[in-house]
Tab-separated table of C-alpha atoms in Angstrom:
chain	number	residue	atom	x	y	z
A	1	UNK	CA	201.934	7.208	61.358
A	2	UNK	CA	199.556	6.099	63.923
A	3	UNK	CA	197.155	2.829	63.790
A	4	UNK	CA	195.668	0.695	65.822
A	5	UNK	CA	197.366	-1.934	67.363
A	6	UNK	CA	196.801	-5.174	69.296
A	7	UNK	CA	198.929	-5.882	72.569
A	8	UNK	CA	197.131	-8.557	74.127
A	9	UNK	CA	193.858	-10.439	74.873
A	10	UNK	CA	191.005	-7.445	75.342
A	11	UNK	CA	193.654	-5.590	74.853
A	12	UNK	CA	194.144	-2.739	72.035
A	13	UNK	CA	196.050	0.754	71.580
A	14	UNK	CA	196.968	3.085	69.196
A	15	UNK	CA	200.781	3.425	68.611
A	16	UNK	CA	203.012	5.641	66.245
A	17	UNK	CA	204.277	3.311	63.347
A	18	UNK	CA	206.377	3.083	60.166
A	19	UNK	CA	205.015	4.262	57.509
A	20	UNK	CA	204.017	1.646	54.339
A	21	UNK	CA	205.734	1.875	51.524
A	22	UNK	CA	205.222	0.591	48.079
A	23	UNK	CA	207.052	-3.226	48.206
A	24	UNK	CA	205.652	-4.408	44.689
A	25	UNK	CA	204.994	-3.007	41.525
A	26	UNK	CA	201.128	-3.739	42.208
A	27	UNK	CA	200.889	-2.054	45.424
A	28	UNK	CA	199.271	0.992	45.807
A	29	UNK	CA	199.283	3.114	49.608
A	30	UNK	CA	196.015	4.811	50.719
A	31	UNK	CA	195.690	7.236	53.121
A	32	UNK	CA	192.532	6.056	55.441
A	33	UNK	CA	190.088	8.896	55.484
A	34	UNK	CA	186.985	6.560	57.083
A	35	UNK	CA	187.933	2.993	58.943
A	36	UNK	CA	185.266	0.968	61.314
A	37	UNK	CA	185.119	-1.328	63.595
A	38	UNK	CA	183.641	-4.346	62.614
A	39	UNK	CA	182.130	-7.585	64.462
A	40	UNK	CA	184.957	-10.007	63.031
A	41	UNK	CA	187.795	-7.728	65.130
A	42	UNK	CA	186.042	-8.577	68.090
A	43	UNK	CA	186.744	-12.191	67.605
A	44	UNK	CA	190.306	-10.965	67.708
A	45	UNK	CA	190.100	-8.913	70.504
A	46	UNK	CA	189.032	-12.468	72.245
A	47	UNK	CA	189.021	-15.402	71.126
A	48	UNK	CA	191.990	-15.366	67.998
A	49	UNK	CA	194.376	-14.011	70.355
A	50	UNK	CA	196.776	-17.102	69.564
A	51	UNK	CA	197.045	-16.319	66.202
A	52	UNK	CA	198.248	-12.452	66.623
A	53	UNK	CA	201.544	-10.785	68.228
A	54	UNK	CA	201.897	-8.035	69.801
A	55	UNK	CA	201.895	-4.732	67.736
A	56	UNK	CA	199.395	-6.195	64.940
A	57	UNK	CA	197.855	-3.287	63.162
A	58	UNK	CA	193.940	-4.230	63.014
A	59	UNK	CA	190.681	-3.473	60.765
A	60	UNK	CA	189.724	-4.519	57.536
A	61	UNK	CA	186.858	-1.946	56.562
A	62	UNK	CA	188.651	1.241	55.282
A	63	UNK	CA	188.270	3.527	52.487
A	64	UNK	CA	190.587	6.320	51.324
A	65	UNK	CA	192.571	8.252	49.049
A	66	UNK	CA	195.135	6.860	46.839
A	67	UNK	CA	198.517	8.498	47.270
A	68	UNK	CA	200.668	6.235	45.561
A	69	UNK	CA	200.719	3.802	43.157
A	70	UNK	CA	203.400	1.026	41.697
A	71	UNK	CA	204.287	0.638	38.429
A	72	UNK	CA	201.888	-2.112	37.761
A	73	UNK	CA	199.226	-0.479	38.723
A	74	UNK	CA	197.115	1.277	35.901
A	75	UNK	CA	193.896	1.297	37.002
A	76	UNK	CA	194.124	3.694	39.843
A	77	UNK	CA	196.538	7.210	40.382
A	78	UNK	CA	196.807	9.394	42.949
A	79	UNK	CA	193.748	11.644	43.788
A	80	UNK	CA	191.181	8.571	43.491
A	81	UNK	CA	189.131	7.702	46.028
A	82	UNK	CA	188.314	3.957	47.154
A	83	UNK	CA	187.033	1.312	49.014
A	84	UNK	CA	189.579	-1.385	49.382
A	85	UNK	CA	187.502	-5.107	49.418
A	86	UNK	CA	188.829	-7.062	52.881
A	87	UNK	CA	189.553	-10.180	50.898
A	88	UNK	CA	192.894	-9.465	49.086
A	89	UNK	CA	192.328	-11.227	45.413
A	90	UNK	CA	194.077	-11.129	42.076
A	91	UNK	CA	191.339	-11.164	39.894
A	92	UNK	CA	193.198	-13.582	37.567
A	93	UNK	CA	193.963	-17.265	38.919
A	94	UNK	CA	191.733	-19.932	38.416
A	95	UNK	CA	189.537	-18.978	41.917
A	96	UNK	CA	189.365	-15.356	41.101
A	97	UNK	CA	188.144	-16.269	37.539
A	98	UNK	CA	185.289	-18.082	38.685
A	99	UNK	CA	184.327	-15.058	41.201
A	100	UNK	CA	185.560	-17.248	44.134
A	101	UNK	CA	187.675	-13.757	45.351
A	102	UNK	CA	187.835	-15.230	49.135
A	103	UNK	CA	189.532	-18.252	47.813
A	104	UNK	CA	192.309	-16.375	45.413
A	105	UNK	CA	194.582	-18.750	45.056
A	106	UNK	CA	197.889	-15.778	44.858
A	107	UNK	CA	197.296	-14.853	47.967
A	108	UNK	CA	196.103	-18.396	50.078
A	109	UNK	CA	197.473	-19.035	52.583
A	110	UNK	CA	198.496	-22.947	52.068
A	111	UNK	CA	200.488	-23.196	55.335
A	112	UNK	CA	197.725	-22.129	57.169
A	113	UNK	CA	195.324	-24.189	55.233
A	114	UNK	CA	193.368	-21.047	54.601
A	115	UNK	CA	191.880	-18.821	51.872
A	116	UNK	CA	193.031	-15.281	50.386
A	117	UNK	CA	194.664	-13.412	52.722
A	118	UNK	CA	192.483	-10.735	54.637
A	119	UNK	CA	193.497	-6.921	56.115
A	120	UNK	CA	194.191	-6.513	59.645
A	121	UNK	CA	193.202	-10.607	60.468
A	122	UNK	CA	195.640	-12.717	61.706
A	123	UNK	CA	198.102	-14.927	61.059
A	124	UNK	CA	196.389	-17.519	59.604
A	125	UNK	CA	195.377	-14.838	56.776
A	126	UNK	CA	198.586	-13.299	56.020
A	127	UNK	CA	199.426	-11.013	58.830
A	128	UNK	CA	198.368	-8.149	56.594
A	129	UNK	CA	198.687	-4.720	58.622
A	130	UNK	CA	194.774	-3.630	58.675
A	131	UNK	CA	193.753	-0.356	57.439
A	132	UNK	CA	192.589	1.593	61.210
A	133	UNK	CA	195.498	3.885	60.365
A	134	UNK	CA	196.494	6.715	59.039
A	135	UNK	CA	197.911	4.633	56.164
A	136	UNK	CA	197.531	1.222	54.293
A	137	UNK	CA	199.630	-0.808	51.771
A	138	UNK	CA	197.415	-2.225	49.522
A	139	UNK	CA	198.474	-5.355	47.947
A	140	UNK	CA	196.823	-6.171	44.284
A	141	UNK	CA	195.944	-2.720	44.104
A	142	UNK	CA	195.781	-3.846	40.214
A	143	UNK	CA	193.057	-5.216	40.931
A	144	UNK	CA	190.901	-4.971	44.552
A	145	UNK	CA	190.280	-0.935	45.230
A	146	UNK	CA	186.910	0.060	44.135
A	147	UNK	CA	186.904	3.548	42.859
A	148	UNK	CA	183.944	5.420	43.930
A	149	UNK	CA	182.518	8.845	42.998
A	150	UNK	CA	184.291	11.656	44.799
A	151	UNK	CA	181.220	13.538	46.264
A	152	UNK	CA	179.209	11.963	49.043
A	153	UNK	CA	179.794	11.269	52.822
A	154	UNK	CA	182.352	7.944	53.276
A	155	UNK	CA	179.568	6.598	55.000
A	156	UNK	CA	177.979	5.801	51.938
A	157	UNK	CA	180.557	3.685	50.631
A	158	UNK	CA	182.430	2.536	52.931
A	159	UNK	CA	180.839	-0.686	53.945
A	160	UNK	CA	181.103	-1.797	50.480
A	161	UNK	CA	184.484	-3.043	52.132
A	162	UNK	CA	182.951	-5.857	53.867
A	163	UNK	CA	179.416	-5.967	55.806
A	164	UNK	CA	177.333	-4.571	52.972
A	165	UNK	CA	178.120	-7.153	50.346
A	166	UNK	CA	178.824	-10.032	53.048
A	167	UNK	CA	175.159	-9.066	54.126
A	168	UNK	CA	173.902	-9.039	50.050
A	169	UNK	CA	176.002	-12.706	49.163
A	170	UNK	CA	174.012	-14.115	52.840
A	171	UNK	CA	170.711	-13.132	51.104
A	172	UNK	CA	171.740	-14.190	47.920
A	173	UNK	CA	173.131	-17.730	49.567
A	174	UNK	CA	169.737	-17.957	51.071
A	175	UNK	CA	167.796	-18.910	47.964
A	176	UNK	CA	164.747	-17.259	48.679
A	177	UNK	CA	162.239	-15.168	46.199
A	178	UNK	CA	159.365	-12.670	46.545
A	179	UNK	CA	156.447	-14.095	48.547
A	180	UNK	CA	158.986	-16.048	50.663
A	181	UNK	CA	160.506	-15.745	54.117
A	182	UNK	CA	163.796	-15.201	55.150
A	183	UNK	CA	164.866	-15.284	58.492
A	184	UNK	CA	167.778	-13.467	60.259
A	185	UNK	CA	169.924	-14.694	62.995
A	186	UNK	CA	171.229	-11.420	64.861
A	187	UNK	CA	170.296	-7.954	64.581
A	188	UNK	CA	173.516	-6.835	64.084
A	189	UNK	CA	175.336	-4.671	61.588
A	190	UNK	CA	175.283	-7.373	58.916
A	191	UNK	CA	172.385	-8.772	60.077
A	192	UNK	CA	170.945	-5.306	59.530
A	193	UNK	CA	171.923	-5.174	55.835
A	194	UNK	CA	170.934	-8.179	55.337
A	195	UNK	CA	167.043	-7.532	56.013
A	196	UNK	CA	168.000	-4.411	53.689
A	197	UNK	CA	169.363	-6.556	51.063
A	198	UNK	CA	166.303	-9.032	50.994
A	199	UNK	CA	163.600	-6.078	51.020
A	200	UNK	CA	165.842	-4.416	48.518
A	201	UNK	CA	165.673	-7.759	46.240
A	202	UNK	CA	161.103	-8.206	46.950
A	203	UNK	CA	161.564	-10.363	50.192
A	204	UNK	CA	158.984	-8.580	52.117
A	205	UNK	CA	158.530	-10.902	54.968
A	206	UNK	CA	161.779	-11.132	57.109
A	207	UNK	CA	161.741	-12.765	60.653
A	208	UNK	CA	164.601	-10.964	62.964
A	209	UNK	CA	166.296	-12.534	66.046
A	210	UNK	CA	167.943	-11.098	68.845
A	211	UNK	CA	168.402	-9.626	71.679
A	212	UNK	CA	169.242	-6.130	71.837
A	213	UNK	CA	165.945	-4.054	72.351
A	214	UNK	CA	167.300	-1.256	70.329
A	215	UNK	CA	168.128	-3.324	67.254
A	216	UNK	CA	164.819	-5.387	67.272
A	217	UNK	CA	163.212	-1.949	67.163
A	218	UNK	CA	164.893	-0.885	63.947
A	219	UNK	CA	164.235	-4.213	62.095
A	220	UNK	CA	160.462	-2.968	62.951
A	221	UNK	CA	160.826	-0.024	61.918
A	222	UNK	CA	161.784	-1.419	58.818
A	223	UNK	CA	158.826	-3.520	58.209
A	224	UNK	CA	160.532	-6.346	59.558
A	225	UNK	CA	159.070	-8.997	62.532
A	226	UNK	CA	160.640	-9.761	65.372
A	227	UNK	CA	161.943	-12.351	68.016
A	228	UNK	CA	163.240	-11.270	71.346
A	229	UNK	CA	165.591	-13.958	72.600
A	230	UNK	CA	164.799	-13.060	76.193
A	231	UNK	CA	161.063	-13.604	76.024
A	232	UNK	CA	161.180	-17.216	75.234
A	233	UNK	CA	160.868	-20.005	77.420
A	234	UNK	CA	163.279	-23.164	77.172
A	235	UNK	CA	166.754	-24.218	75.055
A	236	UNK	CA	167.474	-21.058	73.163
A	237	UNK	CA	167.814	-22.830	70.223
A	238	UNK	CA	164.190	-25.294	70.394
A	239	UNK	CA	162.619	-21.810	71.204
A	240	UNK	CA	163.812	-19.791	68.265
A	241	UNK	CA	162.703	-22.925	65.989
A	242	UNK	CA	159.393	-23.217	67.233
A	243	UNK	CA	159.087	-19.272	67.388
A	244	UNK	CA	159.994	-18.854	63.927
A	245	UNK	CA	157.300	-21.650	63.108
A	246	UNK	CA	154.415	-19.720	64.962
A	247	UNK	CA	155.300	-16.893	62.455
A	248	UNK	CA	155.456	-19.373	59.305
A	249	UNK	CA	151.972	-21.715	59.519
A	250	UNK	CA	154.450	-24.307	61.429
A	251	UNK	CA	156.714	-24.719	58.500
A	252	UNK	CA	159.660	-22.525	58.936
A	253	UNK	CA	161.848	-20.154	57.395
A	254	UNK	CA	162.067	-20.943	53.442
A	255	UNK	CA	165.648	-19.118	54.033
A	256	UNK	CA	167.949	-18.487	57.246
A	257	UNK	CA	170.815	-15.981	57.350
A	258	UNK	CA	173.207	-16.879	60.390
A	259	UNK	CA	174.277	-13.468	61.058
A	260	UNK	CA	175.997	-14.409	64.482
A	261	UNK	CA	178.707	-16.578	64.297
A	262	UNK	CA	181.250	-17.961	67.089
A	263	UNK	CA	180.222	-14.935	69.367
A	264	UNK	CA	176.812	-16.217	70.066
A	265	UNK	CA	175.478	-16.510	73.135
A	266	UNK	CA	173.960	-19.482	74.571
A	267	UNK	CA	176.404	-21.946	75.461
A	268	UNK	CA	178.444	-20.743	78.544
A	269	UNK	CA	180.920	-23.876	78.536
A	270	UNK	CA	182.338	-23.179	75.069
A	271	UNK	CA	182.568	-19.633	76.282
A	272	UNK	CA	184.513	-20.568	78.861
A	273	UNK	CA	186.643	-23.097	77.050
A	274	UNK	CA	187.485	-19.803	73.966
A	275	UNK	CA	188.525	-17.910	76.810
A	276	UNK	CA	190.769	-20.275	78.489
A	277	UNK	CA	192.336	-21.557	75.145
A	278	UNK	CA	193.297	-17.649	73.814
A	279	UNK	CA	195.099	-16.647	77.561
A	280	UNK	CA	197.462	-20.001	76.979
A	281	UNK	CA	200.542	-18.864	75.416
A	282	UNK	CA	200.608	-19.200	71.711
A	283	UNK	CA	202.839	-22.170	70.972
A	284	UNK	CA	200.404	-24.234	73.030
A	285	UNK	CA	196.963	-22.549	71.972
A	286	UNK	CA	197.380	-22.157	68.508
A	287	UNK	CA	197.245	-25.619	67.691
A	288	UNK	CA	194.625	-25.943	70.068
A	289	UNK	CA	192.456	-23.831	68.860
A	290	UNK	CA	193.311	-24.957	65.197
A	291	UNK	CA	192.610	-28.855	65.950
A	292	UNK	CA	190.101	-29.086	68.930
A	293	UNK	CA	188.596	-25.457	69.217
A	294	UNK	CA	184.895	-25.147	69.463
A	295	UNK	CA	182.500	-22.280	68.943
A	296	UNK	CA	179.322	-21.086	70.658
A	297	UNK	CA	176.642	-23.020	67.874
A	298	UNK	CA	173.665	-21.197	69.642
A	299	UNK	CA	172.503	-19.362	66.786
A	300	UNK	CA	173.547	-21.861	63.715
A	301	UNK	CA	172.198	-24.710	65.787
A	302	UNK	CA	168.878	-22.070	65.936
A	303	UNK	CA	169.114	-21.286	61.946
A	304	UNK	CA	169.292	-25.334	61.212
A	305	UNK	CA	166.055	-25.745	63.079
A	306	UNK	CA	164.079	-22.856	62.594
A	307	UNK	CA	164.526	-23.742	58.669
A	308	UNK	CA	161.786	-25.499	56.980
A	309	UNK	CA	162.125	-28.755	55.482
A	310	UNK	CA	163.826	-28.866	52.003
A	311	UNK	CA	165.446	-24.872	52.962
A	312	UNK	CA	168.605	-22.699	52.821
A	313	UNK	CA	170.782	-22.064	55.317
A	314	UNK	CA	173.007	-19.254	54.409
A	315	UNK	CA	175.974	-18.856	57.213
A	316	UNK	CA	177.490	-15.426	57.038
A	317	UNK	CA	178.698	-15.452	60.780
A	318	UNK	CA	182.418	-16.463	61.063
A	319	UNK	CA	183.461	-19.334	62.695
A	320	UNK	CA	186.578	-21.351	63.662
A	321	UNK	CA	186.381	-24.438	65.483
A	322	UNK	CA	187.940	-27.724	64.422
A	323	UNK	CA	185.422	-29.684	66.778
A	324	UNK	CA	182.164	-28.575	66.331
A	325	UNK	CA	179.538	-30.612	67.470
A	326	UNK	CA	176.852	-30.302	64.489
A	327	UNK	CA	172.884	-31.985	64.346
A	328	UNK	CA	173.347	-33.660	61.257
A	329	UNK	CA	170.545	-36.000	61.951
A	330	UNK	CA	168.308	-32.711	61.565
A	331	UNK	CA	170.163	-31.515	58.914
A	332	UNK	CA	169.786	-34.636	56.826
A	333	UNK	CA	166.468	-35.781	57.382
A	334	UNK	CA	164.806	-31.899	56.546
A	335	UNK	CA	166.744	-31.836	53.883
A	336	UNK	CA	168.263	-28.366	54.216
A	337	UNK	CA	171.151	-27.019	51.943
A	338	UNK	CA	173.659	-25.279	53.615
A	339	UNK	CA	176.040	-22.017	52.181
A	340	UNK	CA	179.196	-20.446	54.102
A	341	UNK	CA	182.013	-18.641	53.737
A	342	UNK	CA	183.857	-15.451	53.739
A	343	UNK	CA	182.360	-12.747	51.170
A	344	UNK	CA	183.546	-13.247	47.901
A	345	UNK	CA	183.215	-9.251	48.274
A	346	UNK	CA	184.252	-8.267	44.456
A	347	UNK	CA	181.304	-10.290	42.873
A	348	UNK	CA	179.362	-8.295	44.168
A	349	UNK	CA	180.539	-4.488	44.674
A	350	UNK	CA	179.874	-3.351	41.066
A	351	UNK	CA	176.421	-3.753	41.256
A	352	UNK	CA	175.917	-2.364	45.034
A	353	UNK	CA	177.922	0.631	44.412
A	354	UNK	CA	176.008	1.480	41.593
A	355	UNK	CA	172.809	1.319	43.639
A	356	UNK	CA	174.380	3.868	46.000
A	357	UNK	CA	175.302	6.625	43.540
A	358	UNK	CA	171.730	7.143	43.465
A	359	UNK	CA	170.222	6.259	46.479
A	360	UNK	CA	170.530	5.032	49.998
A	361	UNK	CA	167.669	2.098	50.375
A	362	UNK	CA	169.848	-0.090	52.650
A	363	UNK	CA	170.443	2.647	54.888
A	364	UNK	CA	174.102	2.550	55.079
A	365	UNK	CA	174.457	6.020	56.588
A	366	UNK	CA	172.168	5.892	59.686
A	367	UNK	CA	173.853	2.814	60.288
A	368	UNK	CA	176.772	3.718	62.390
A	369	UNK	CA	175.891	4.958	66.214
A	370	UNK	CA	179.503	5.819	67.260
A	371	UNK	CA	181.506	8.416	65.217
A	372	UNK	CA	185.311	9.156	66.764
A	373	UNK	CA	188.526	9.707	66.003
A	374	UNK	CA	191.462	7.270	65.285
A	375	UNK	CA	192.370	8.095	68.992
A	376	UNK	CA	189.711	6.615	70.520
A	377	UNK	CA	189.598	3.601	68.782
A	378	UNK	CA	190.719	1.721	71.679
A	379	UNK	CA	187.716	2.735	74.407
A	380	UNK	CA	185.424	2.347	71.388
A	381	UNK	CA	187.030	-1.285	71.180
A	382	UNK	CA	185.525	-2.034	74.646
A	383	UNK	CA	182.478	0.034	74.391
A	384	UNK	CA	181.052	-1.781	70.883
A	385	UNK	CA	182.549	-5.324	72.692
A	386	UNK	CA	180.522	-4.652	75.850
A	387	UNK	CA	177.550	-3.527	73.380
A	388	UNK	CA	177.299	-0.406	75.976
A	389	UNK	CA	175.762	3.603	75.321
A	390	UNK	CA	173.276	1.610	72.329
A	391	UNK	CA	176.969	0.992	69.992
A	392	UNK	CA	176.047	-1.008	67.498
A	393	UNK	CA	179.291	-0.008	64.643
A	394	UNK	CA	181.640	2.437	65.079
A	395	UNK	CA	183.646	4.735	62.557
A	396	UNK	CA	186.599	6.253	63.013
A	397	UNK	CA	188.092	9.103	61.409
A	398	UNK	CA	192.167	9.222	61.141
C-alpha cells in the first residue's frame, strides 16, 4: 500500500508499504477513505525529529471503512464506516473509566513517561503507523472507532478524530458561560473550532488572535473580534494582554484558549535552539530534547496575561519542553487556574457527532482550503508548513 512517510527533518514522502494485518483479536484494519494534515505533524516535520526513524508512517486524523475485524471485536464489521479517535484507549482501565481516554493506562507508554499511545506520533507514543495511507491497523478497535452514518461528505466527520473535540474540551476547560468572554490564542484550525464550539455553547463574545489576515477575517465573519499580532506595538506578549484588556473594560479574558502551542512565534532564540537540537543525531538529541528542551511560550505567556484575575486558562496547543521558563509570579498572584492536555477525544465524540447528523454549525466542511490526493501529501506538507496559497488544513484523499 502506499502512506506517507517521514525520512528526515522537513523531510516527508510517500512510499509503497506492507500492508497491516490484523495482530490481535481486538484489531480491526480500515481502509482510509479521508486523512488530513493536522498542526501537531508539523511539530514532527521539525522539531520531534529525534524521536522518529526513518520510514515512520504519519497522521493521526483519518476516517474510513472497516474491512476487517478480529475476533474480539463485536462492535464493528466490515462495511461500517468510522472515525478512528487519535488517542488509542481501552475504554476499561481505571483512566478510561473516569473518561481520562488520553491517559489509558493499556496503552501508556511508561518507558517514555507518557500517556496513551497516539497514531502516526512518535516514539514516545508508541510508534503507531498513522493513518495517511491507504490502510490502518487499528488497535482497540473494541473500543475507539466511532461509527458514523453512511451518507454525508467525510468532511463532516472527519475531524471528530482530533481538532473538533480537542477544540470543544479547550472551550469546555475554559470555564466560561453565556455573557462571558473567551479569548482565543491562534486562528488556526482548532483555534477555529474552538470560537465555533463557544458560540455553539452561548459564548457570544470571543476575542481572536493572530496573524494571518485571512483567518482573522473568518473569525469576523463569524461574529467574532479580532487582534492582529502585527499591528501592535511592543513585547508580543505585554501587547496581546493589554489589547485583550482594551476589549474587556481593563479586566481581561474571563477564559483563554491557547490554541498555539510550541510553534508560536515570538521568541527567535528558542526557535533557533528546536532547530539545532532536532538536526543532532538522535542518541544525543533525544535526551536533550526530553530533559532541557524549551518551547516558543509566546502565545501561553500571552494567554496567562491577557486572562483576568481569578480566570481559566485552557491550553490546547501541544507542547514539549522539559525547561520551560514559566511567570508564575503572574500566575499566582491573579489567581488563574490553568487546564492542559491532549483531548480526552472519546468524552466527547458522542455528543458532537450527534450534532452533525443534523447540522453543520461549527462549520466543519468549509473548513479545509487544500483538497489532494494521497500523492501529494508531501508538497502539501511544505505548503500548509510555510502557511503559503491561504492553506490553512489540508485533506487528502487515498
Amino acid at each position: 500500500m502506499r502512506a506517507l512517510t517521514w525520512q528526515g527533518q522537513g523531510k516527508v514522502s510517500v512510499e509503497q508499504v506492507a500492508d497491516p494485518s490484523i495482530q490481535e483479536p481486538t484489531d480491526a484494519i480500515v481502509r482510509v477513505t479521508s486523512t488530513a494534515i493536522c498542526g501537531s505533524d508539523m511539530h514532527l516535520y521539525t522539531v520531534l525529529a529525534p524521536f522518529l526513524t526513518k520510514g515512520d508512517i504519519l497522521g493521526h486524523e483519518f476516517m474510513g471503512i472497516v474491512e476487517e475485524v478480529g475476533s474480539g471485536v463485536t462492535n464493528l464489521k466490515p462495511g461500517d464506516r468510522v472515525v478512528v479517535p487519535f488517542n488509542i484507549s481501552c475504554g476499561h482501565c481505571w483512566m478510561c473509566s473516569r473518561g481520562l481516554f488520553a491517559q489509558c493506562e493499556t496503552t501508556q507508554n511508561v518507558d517514555q513517561g507518557t500517556g496513551a499511545s497516539l497514531f502516526g506520533f512518535t516514539s514516545l507514543y508508541g510508534a503507531v503507523p498513522g493513518g495517511q495511507a491507504d490502510y490502518v491497523r487499528v488497535p482497540h478497535a473494541d473500543f475507539g472507532p466511532i461509527k458514523v452514518p453512511e451518507a454525508g461528505e467525510d468532511e463532516r466527520y472527519l475531524y471528530l478524530s482530533d481538532i473538533l473535540p480537542t477544540a470543544w474540551q479547550g472551550v469546555q476547560w475554559a470555564n466560561v458561560r453565556p455573557g462571558d468572554t473567551l479569548a482565543v490564542m491562534g486562528a488556526g484550525p482548532v483555534g477555529q473550532l474552538a470560537v465555533a464550539s463557544a458560540q455553539y455553547l452561548g459564548i457570544e463574545d470571543v476575542i481572536v488572535v493572530d496573524r494571518v489576515p485571512e483567518r482573522l477575517e473568518r473569525m469576523k465573519a463569524r461574529g467574532a473580534r479580532t487582534i492582529n499580532l502585527d499591528d501592535l506595538d511592543g513585547s508580543q506578549v505585554s501587547a496581546v494582554g493589554d489589547a485583550v484588556r482594551d476589549l474587556t473594560d481593563g479586566r481581561g479574558a474571563d477564559g483563554v484558549v491557547e490554541a498555539v502551542g510550541m510553534e508560536a512565534h515570538g521568541n527567535p532564540v528558542a526557535a533557533a535552539g528546536l532547530s539545532a537540537v532536532s538536526k543532532l543525531p538522535s542518541a544525543i538529541s533525544e535526551p536533550l530534547a526530553k530533559n532541557a528542551g524549551i518551547d516558543r511560550l509566546a502565545a501561553l505567556h500571552a494567554a496567562i496575561d491577557s486572562v483576568r484575575r481569578g480566570g481559566t486558562v485552557s491550553v490546547s496547543g501541544v507542547y514539549g519542553g522539559a525547561l520551560d521558563p514559566m511567570p508564575m509570579m503572574q500566575m499566582f498572584d491573579k489567581g488563574i487556574a490553568m487546564r492542559m492536555g491532549q483531548c480526552h477525544v472519546k468524552q466527547w465524540t458522542g455528543e458532537l457527532r450527534d450534532v452533525l447528523v443534523d447540522a453543520d454549525p461549527f462549520g466543519v466542511e468549509q473548513l479545509a482550503t487544500h483538497r489532494v490526493g494521497l500523492d501529494e501529501a508531501a508538497t502539501m506538507y511544505d505548503v500548509f508548513q510555510k502557511k503559503q496559497d491561504g492553506c490553512q488544513k489540508v485533506v487528502l484523499k487515498p
